[in-house]
PDB file of C-alpha atoms in Angstrom:
ATOM      1  CA  ALA X   1       8.083 -25.438   0.003  1.00 70.00           C
ATOM      2  CA  GLN X   2       5.287 -25.429   2.507  1.00 75.00           C
ATOM      3  CA  SER X   3       1.748 -24.487   1.484  1.00 86.00           C
ATOM      4  CA  VAL X   4      -1.299 -23.233   3.344  1.00 92.00           C
ATOM      5  CA  SER X   5      -4.988 -23.792   2.642  1.00 93.00           C
ATOM      6  CA  GLN X   6      -7.813 -21.682   3.954  1.00 94.00           C
ATOM      7  CA  HIS X   7     -11.026 -23.329   2.941  1.00 84.00           C
ATOM      8  CA  ASN X   8     -13.443 -20.513   3.671  1.00 84.00           C
ATOM      9  CA  HIS X   9     -13.177 -17.624   1.259  1.00 85.00           C
ATOM     10  CA  HIS X  10     -15.957 -15.476   2.694  1.00 87.00           C
ATOM     11  CA  VAL X  11     -17.753 -15.958   5.997  1.00 92.00           C
ATOM     12  CA  ILE X  12     -20.756 -13.870   6.992  1.00 91.00           C
ATOM     13  CA  LEU X  13     -21.909 -13.895  10.606  1.00 93.00           C
ATOM     14  CA  SER X  14     -24.187 -11.937  12.848  1.00 93.00           C
ATOM     15  CA  GLU X  15     -22.813 -10.248  15.936  1.00 94.00           C
ATOM     16  CA  ALA X  16     -22.389 -12.589  18.910  1.00 94.00           C
ATOM     17  CA  ALA X  17     -22.106 -15.644  16.669  1.00 95.00           C
ATOM     18  CA  SER X  18     -19.175 -17.973  17.184  1.00 95.00           C
ATOM     19  CA  LEU X  19     -16.379 -18.066  14.648  1.00 96.00           C
ATOM     20  CA  GLU X  20     -14.088 -20.785  13.405  1.00 96.00           C
ATOM     21  CA  LEU X  21     -11.827 -20.272  10.399  1.00 96.00           C
ATOM     22  CA  GLY X  22     -10.036 -23.284   9.010  1.00 95.00           C
ATOM     23  CA  CYS X  23      -6.344 -23.440   8.185  1.00 96.00           C
ATOM     24  CA  ASN X  24      -4.420 -26.479   7.008  1.00 96.00           C
ATOM     25  CA  TYR X  25      -0.823 -26.641   5.944  1.00 94.00           C
ATOM     26  CA  SER X  26       1.446 -29.080   4.215  1.00 92.00           C
ATOM     27  CA  TYR X  27       4.997 -29.415   5.452  1.00 87.00           C
ATOM     28  CA  GLY X  28       6.777 -32.399   6.871  1.00 81.00           C
ATOM     29  CA  GLY X  29       8.890 -30.705   9.494  1.00 85.00           C
ATOM     30  CA  THR X  30       8.436 -28.530  12.538  1.00 87.00           C
ATOM     31  CA  VAL X  31       6.592 -25.327  11.844  1.00 88.00           C
ATOM     32  CA  ASN X  32       5.625 -22.063  13.410  1.00 90.00           C
ATOM     33  CA  LEU X  33       2.109 -20.882  12.694  1.00 93.00           C
ATOM     34  CA  PHE X  34       0.585 -17.433  12.550  1.00 94.00           C
ATOM     35  CA  TRP X  35      -2.713 -15.711  12.045  1.00 96.00           C
ATOM     36  CA  TYR X  36      -2.706 -12.203  10.652  1.00 95.00           C
ATOM     37  CA  VAL X  37      -5.625  -9.817  10.321  1.00 95.00           C
ATOM     38  CA  GLN X  38      -6.099  -6.995   7.833  1.00 93.00           C
ATOM     39  CA  TYR X  39      -8.801  -4.497   8.713  1.00 93.00           C
ATOM     40  CA  PRO X  40     -10.208  -2.452   5.829  1.00 88.00           C
ATOM     41  CA  GLY X  41      -7.644   0.078   4.663  1.00 85.00           C
ATOM     42  CA  GLN X  42      -5.030  -1.032   7.156  1.00 88.00           C
ATOM     43  CA  HIS X  43      -1.867  -3.071   7.007  1.00 88.00           C
ATOM     44  CA  LEU X  44      -1.557  -6.677   8.078  1.00 91.00           C
ATOM     45  CA  GLN X  45      -1.249  -7.162  11.814  1.00 92.00           C
ATOM     46  CA  LEU X  46      -0.264 -10.189  13.838  1.00 91.00           C
ATOM     47  CA  LEU X  47      -3.215 -11.728  15.679  1.00 94.00           C
ATOM     48  CA  LEU X  48      -1.463 -14.666  17.318  1.00 94.00           C
ATOM     49  CA  LYS X  49       1.297 -17.173  16.792  1.00 92.00           C
ATOM     50  CA  TYR X  50       2.233 -20.688  17.768  1.00 92.00           C
ATOM     51  CA  PHE X  51       5.859 -21.525  18.400  1.00 88.00           C
ATOM     52  CA  SER X  52       5.910 -24.430  20.837  1.00 86.00           C
ATOM     53  CA  GLY X  53       4.281 -25.664  24.027  1.00 90.00           C
ATOM     54  CA  ASP X  54       0.556 -25.400  24.672  1.00 93.00           C
ATOM     55  CA  PRO X  55      -1.189 -26.005  21.340  1.00 94.00           C
ATOM     56  CA  LEU X  56      -4.017 -23.678  22.340  1.00 96.00           C
ATOM     57  CA  VAL X  57      -2.817 -20.161  21.705  1.00 95.00           C
ATOM     58  CA  LYS X  58      -4.573 -17.028  22.818  1.00 95.00           C
ATOM     59  CA  GLY X  59      -4.182 -13.807  20.889  1.00 92.00           C
ATOM     60  CA  ILE X  60      -5.475 -10.287  20.928  1.00 90.00           C
ATOM     61  CA  LYS X  61      -9.147  -9.257  20.881  1.00 93.00           C
ATOM     62  CA  GLY X  62     -10.409 -12.578  22.240  1.00 95.00           C
ATOM     63  CA  PHE X  63      -9.118 -14.730  19.410  1.00 96.00           C
ATOM     64  CA  GLU X  64      -7.546 -18.118  19.949  1.00 97.00           C
ATOM     65  CA  ALA X  65      -6.210 -20.877  17.736  1.00 97.00           C
ATOM     66  CA  GLU X  66      -5.500 -24.526  18.271  1.00 96.00           C
ATOM     67  CA  PHE X  67      -2.621 -26.371  16.681  1.00 95.00           C
ATOM     68  CA  ILE X  68      -3.502 -29.994  15.940  1.00 95.00           C
ATOM     69  CA  LYS X  69      -0.325 -31.555  14.673  1.00 92.00           C
ATOM     70  CA  SER X  70      -1.930 -34.801  13.523  1.00 93.00           C
ATOM     71  CA  LYS X  71      -4.341 -32.865  11.321  1.00 94.00           C
ATOM     72  CA  PHE X  72      -1.819 -30.250  10.154  1.00 94.00           C
ATOM     73  CA  SER X  73      -4.356 -27.673  11.213  1.00 96.00           C
ATOM     74  CA  PHE X  74      -4.325 -24.321  13.009  1.00 97.00           C
ATOM     75  CA  ASN X  75      -7.921 -23.130  13.151  1.00 97.00           C
ATOM     76  CA  LEU X  76      -8.822 -19.691  14.420  1.00 97.00           C
ATOM     77  CA  ARG X  77     -11.734 -19.269  16.832  1.00 97.00           C
ATOM     78  CA  LYS X  78     -13.635 -16.596  18.663  1.00 97.00           C
ATOM     79  CA  PRO X  79     -16.664 -17.381  20.827  1.00 96.00           C
ATOM     80  CA  SER X  80     -18.571 -14.183  20.068  1.00 96.00           C
ATOM     81  CA  VAL X  81     -17.717 -11.920  17.140  1.00 96.00           C
ATOM     82  CA  GLN X  82     -18.249  -8.186  16.962  1.00 96.00           C
ATOM     83  CA  TRP X  83     -18.939  -5.905  14.035  1.00 95.00           C
ATOM     84  CA  SER X  84     -15.387  -4.555  14.436  1.00 95.00           C
ATOM     85  CA  ASP X  85     -13.999  -8.015  13.627  1.00 96.00           C
ATOM     86  CA  THR X  86     -14.957  -7.476   9.990  1.00 96.00           C
ATOM     87  CA  ALA X  87     -11.633  -7.969   8.208  1.00 96.00           C
ATOM     88  CA  GLU X  88      -9.608 -10.373   6.155  1.00 94.00           C
ATOM     89  CA  TYR X  89      -7.782 -13.114   8.035  1.00 96.00           C
ATOM     90  CA  PHE X  90      -4.652 -14.833   6.812  1.00 95.00           C
ATOM     91  CA  CYS X  91      -3.063 -17.993   8.105  1.00 96.00           C
ATOM     92  CA  ALA X  92       0.699 -18.341   7.611  1.00 93.00           C
ATOM     93  CA  VAL X  93       3.247 -21.073   8.196  1.00 91.00           C
ATOM     94  CA  LYS X  94       6.994 -20.884   8.547  1.00 88.00           C
ATOM     95  CA  PRO X  95       9.409 -23.805   8.929  1.00 83.00           C
ATOM     96  CA  HIS X  96      11.092 -23.777  12.293  1.00 78.00           C
ATOM     97  CA  ASN X  97      14.578 -23.574  10.846  1.00 73.00           C
ATOM     98  CA  ASN X  98      14.159 -20.729   8.400  1.00 72.00           C
ATOM     99  CA  ASN X  99      12.259 -17.535   7.786  1.00 69.00           C
ATOM    100  CA  ASP X 100      10.467 -18.460   4.585  1.00 76.00           C
ATOM    101  CA  MET X 101       6.840 -17.718   5.409  1.00 83.00           C
ATOM    102  CA  ARG X 102       3.907 -18.774   3.238  1.00 88.00           C
ATOM    103  CA  PHE X 103       0.392 -17.393   3.467  1.00 91.00           C
ATOM    104  CA  GLY X 104      -3.019 -18.803   2.762  1.00 92.00           C
ATOM    105  CA  ALA X 105      -5.419 -17.164   0.332  1.00 91.00           C
ATOM    106  CA  GLY X 106      -7.228 -15.414   3.167  1.00 93.00           C
ATOM    107  CA  THR X 107     -10.760 -15.520   4.543  1.00 93.00           C
ATOM    108  CA  ARG X 108     -12.926 -12.455   4.399  1.00 92.00           C
ATOM    109  CA  LEU X 109     -15.110 -12.140   7.493  1.00 94.00           C
ATOM    110  CA  THR X 110     -18.157  -9.922   7.419  1.00 93.00           C
ATOM    111  CA  VAL X 111     -19.976  -9.402  10.704  1.00 94.00           C
ATOM    112  CA  LYS X 112     -23.476  -7.995  10.382  1.00 91.00           C
ATOM    113  CA  PRO X 113     -24.480  -5.552  13.144  1.00 86.00           C
TER     114      PRO X 113
ATOM    115  CA  ASP A   1       7.347  -0.120  17.314  1.00 68.00           C
ATOM    116  CA  VAL A   2       8.483  -1.474  13.960  1.00 67.00           C
ATOM    117  CA  LYS A   3       7.898   0.767  11.037  1.00 90.00           C
ATOM    118  CA  VAL A   4       7.891  -0.529   7.486  1.00 94.00           C
ATOM    119  CA  THR A   5       7.432   2.277   4.999  1.00 95.00           C
ATOM    120  CA  GLN A   6       6.520   1.847   1.377  1.00 95.00           C
ATOM    121  CA  SER A   7       7.228   4.890  -0.724  1.00 90.00           C
ATOM    122  CA  SER A   8       3.870   5.093  -2.500  1.00 91.00           C
ATOM    123  CA  ARG A   9       0.321   4.083  -1.534  1.00 91.00           C
ATOM    124  CA  TYR A  10      -0.945   4.353  -5.104  1.00 94.00           C
ATOM    125  CA  LEU A  11       0.957   4.215  -8.369  1.00 95.00           C
ATOM    126  CA  VAL A  12      -0.184   4.256 -11.994  1.00 96.00           C
ATOM    127  CA  LYS A  13       2.233   3.279 -14.746  1.00 96.00           C
ATOM    128  CA  ARG A  14       2.081   2.330 -18.404  1.00 96.00           C
ATOM    129  CA  THR A  15       2.799  -0.992 -20.040  1.00 97.00           C
ATOM    130  CA  GLY A  16       6.485  -1.400 -20.791  1.00 97.00           C
ATOM    131  CA  GLU A  17       7.679   1.087 -18.182  1.00 96.00           C
ATOM    132  CA  LYS A  18      10.342   0.191 -15.648  1.00 97.00           C
ATOM    133  CA  VAL A  19       8.783   0.505 -12.197  1.00 97.00           C
ATOM    134  CA  PHE A  20      10.517   0.803  -8.838  1.00 97.00           C
ATOM    135  CA  LEU A  21       8.744   0.068  -5.556  1.00 97.00           C
ATOM    136  CA  GLU A  22      10.704   1.102  -2.497  1.00 97.00           C
ATOM    137  CA  CYS A  23      10.516  -0.245   1.034  1.00 97.00           C
ATOM    138  CA  VAL A  24      12.371   0.915   4.139  1.00 97.00           C
ATOM    139  CA  GLN A  25      12.309  -0.556   7.638  1.00 95.00           C
ATOM    140  CA  ASP A  26      13.659   1.112  10.734  1.00 93.00           C
ATOM    141  CA  MET A  27      14.282  -1.805  13.094  1.00 89.00           C
ATOM    142  CA  ASP A  28      17.541  -3.166  11.680  1.00 90.00           C
ATOM    143  CA  HIS A  29      15.785  -6.343  10.552  1.00 90.00           C
ATOM    144  CA  GLU A  30      17.851  -8.714   8.483  1.00 89.00           C
ATOM    145  CA  ASN A  31      14.967 -10.292   6.593  1.00 89.00           C
ATOM    146  CA  MET A  32      12.867  -8.437   4.061  1.00 92.00           C
ATOM    147  CA  PHE A  33      10.121  -9.681   1.768  1.00 92.00           C
ATOM    148  CA  TRP A  34       8.005  -8.597  -1.185  1.00 95.00           C
ATOM    149  CA  TYR A  35       4.526 -10.042  -1.716  1.00 94.00           C
ATOM    150  CA  ARG A  36       1.697  -9.322  -4.046  1.00 96.00           C
ATOM    151  CA  GLN A  37      -1.846  -9.584  -2.754  1.00 93.00           C
ATOM    152  CA  ASP A  38      -4.664 -10.480  -5.126  1.00 92.00           C
ATOM    153  CA  PRO A  39      -8.304 -11.299  -4.306  1.00 85.00           C
ATOM    154  CA  GLY A  40      -8.787 -15.011  -3.751  1.00 82.00           C
ATOM    155  CA  LEU A  41      -5.067 -15.712  -3.956  1.00 85.00           C
ATOM    156  CA  GLY A  42      -3.900 -14.235  -0.684  1.00 86.00           C
ATOM    157  CA  LEU A  43      -0.291 -13.174  -0.378  1.00 89.00           C
ATOM    158  CA  ARG A  44       2.187 -14.663  -2.808  1.00 91.00           C
ATOM    159  CA  LEU A  45       5.888 -14.309  -2.192  1.00 89.00           C
ATOM    160  CA  ILE A  46       7.825 -12.668  -5.007  1.00 94.00           C
ATOM    161  CA  TYR A  47      11.328 -12.323  -3.550  1.00 93.00           C
ATOM    162  CA  PHE A  48      12.949 -12.208  -0.166  1.00 90.00           C
ATOM    163  CA  SER A  49      16.312 -11.257   1.223  1.00 92.00           C
ATOM    164  CA  TYR A  50      18.196 -12.469   4.282  1.00 87.00           C
ATOM    165  CA  ASP A  51      21.023  -9.992   4.083  1.00 89.00           C
ATOM    166  CA  VAL A  52      22.450  -7.087   2.151  1.00 91.00           C
ATOM    167  CA  LYS A  53      23.090  -7.935  -1.515  1.00 89.00           C
ATOM    168  CA  MET A  54      21.421 -11.276  -1.004  1.00 89.00           C
ATOM    169  CA  LYS A  55      18.153 -12.337  -2.632  1.00 92.00           C
ATOM    170  CA  GLU A  56      16.102 -15.463  -3.018  1.00 89.00           C
ATOM    171  CA  LYS A  57      13.238 -16.170  -5.402  1.00 90.00           C
ATOM    172  CA  GLY A  58       9.825 -16.755  -3.951  1.00 88.00           C
ATOM    173  CA  ASP A  59       6.883 -18.408  -5.639  1.00 86.00           C
ATOM    174  CA  ILE A  60       6.289 -15.885  -8.444  1.00 93.00           C
ATOM    175  CA  PRO A  61       9.545 -14.088  -9.328  1.00 95.00           C
ATOM    176  CA  GLU A  62       8.945 -13.909 -13.090  1.00 96.00           C
ATOM    177  CA  GLY A  63       8.864 -10.357 -14.378  1.00 96.00           C
ATOM    178  CA  TYR A  64      10.377  -8.960 -11.182  1.00 97.00           C
ATOM    179  CA  SER A  65      13.796  -8.290  -9.749  1.00 97.00           C
ATOM    180  CA  VAL A  66      14.960  -6.892  -6.425  1.00 97.00           C
ATOM    181  CA  SER A  67      17.793  -4.900  -4.976  1.00 97.00           C
ATOM    182  CA  ARG A  68      19.125  -4.798  -1.422  1.00 96.00           C
ATOM    183  CA  GLU A  69      22.107  -2.466  -1.327  1.00 95.00           C
ATOM    184  CA  LYS A  70      21.492  -1.383   2.259  1.00 95.00           C
ATOM    185  CA  LYS A  71      20.075  -3.338   5.158  1.00 95.00           C
ATOM    186  CA  GLU A  72      17.115  -1.065   5.691  1.00 96.00           C
ATOM    187  CA  ARG A  73      16.000  -0.824   2.069  1.00 97.00           C
ATOM    188  CA  PHE A  74      14.556  -3.477  -0.234  1.00 97.00           C
ATOM    189  CA  SER A  75      13.458  -2.437  -3.711  1.00 97.00           C
ATOM    190  CA  LEU A  76      11.164  -4.320  -6.063  1.00 98.00           C
ATOM    191  CA  ILE A  77      11.681  -3.679  -9.760  1.00 98.00           C
ATOM    192  CA  LEU A  78       9.307  -4.411 -12.612  1.00 97.00           C
ATOM    193  CA  GLU A  79      11.662  -4.479 -15.576  1.00 94.00           C
ATOM    194  CA  SER A  80       8.919  -3.974 -18.183  1.00 96.00           C
ATOM    195  CA  ALA A  81       5.533  -3.559 -16.573  1.00 97.00           C
ATOM    196  CA  SER A  82       2.590  -5.537 -17.893  1.00 97.00           C
ATOM    197  CA  THR A  83      -1.119  -5.303 -17.129  1.00 97.00           C
ATOM    198  CA  ASN A  84      -1.080  -8.607 -15.227  1.00 96.00           C
ATOM    199  CA  GLN A  85       1.205  -6.978 -12.690  1.00 98.00           C
ATOM    200  CA  THR A  86      -1.597  -4.701 -11.570  1.00 97.00           C
ATOM    201  CA  SER A  87      -1.894  -5.622  -7.911  1.00 97.00           C
ATOM    202  CA  MET A  88      -1.369  -4.643  -4.296  1.00 96.00           C
ATOM    203  CA  TYR A  89       2.295  -5.013  -3.336  1.00 97.00           C
ATOM    204  CA  LEU A  90       3.251  -5.576   0.283  1.00 96.00           C
ATOM    205  CA  CYS A  91       6.677  -5.292   1.834  1.00 96.00           C
ATOM    206  CA  ALA A  92       7.524  -6.993   5.116  1.00 92.00           C
ATOM    207  CA  SER A  93      10.502  -7.363   7.420  1.00 91.00           C
ATOM    208  CA  SER A  94      11.421  -9.675  10.272  1.00 87.00           C
ATOM    209  CA  GLN A  95      14.259 -10.635  12.534  1.00 82.00           C
ATOM    210  CA  PRO A  96      15.897 -14.023  12.134  1.00 74.00           C
ATOM    211  CA  GLY A  97      15.458 -16.255  15.101  1.00 65.00           C
ATOM    212  CA  GLN A  98      14.153 -19.648  15.928  1.00 56.00           C
ATOM    213  CA  GLY A  99      11.353 -19.217  13.453  1.00 58.00           C
ATOM    214  CA  ASP A 100       8.844 -17.574  15.725  1.00 61.00           C
ATOM    215  CA  GLN A 101       9.514 -14.053  14.595  1.00 72.00           C
ATOM    216  CA  PRO A 102       6.474 -12.535  12.897  1.00 78.00           C
ATOM    217  CA  GLN A 103       6.680 -10.363   9.866  1.00 84.00           C
ATOM    218  CA  HIS A 104       5.876  -6.679  10.065  1.00 89.00           C
ATOM    219  CA  PHE A 105       4.105  -5.244   7.059  1.00 92.00           C
ATOM    220  CA  GLY A 106       3.980  -1.917   5.322  1.00 93.00           C
ATOM    221  CA  ASP A 107       0.728  -0.297   4.238  1.00 92.00           C
ATOM    222  CA  GLY A 108       1.076  -1.587   0.688  1.00 94.00           C
ATOM    223  CA  THR A 109       1.381  -0.026  -2.738  1.00 96.00           C
ATOM    224  CA  ARG A 110      -1.581  -0.370  -5.049  1.00 95.00           C
ATOM    225  CA  LEU A 111      -0.043  -0.476  -8.514  1.00 97.00           C
ATOM    226  CA  SER A 112      -2.077  -0.101 -11.675  1.00 97.00           C
ATOM    227  CA  ILE A 113      -0.522  -0.819 -15.059  1.00 97.00           C
ATOM    228  CA  LEU A 114      -2.416   0.728 -17.957  1.00 96.00           C
TER     229      LEU A 114
END
């Protein structure tokens, strides 16, 4: 089965700093890629997804992610974080031909006001 | 909007008890999933189901079973609860498609086994 690695367990930034969260996956075939966010006390919500086409995907709240197939990576970025971005972020990968999704361990982001 | 409802937000049970966690979705999704979420480990798939009466093991099925008698309901069962099953349990549902369908999550059940 596919697997997902998120290398940063906890990231602490000041407001207005730029963000990049790493995500790498292992799977030999075509995949669909997702980033989910979980705000404190809330359920997981979809932030953005990559299916096909332009490898630079834009999501909600100013987030974007770039799929680099050669590096098996799907890193999440935001040019200027806000205190309200404090949350846990999960990368997920799903093979194109089935619905078996696997998640990374998550990265906790703390944004200092 | 998709609604995935888990019957309990918090649950406390004793070692050896049989525990049922219920999940209902209201969007006629065919796929349903049970995960447990632990700090530093992310979400780990326990079981999933593609159709009524159908189930597939995920990464950590030991100590768990599931039931899908109706399309909208997917139950997770701890046959004999143990303390290492203390965790946050998340249910999710999705539509089948070309693989781009995201999962929709419930609010989670925080289960404590004493």
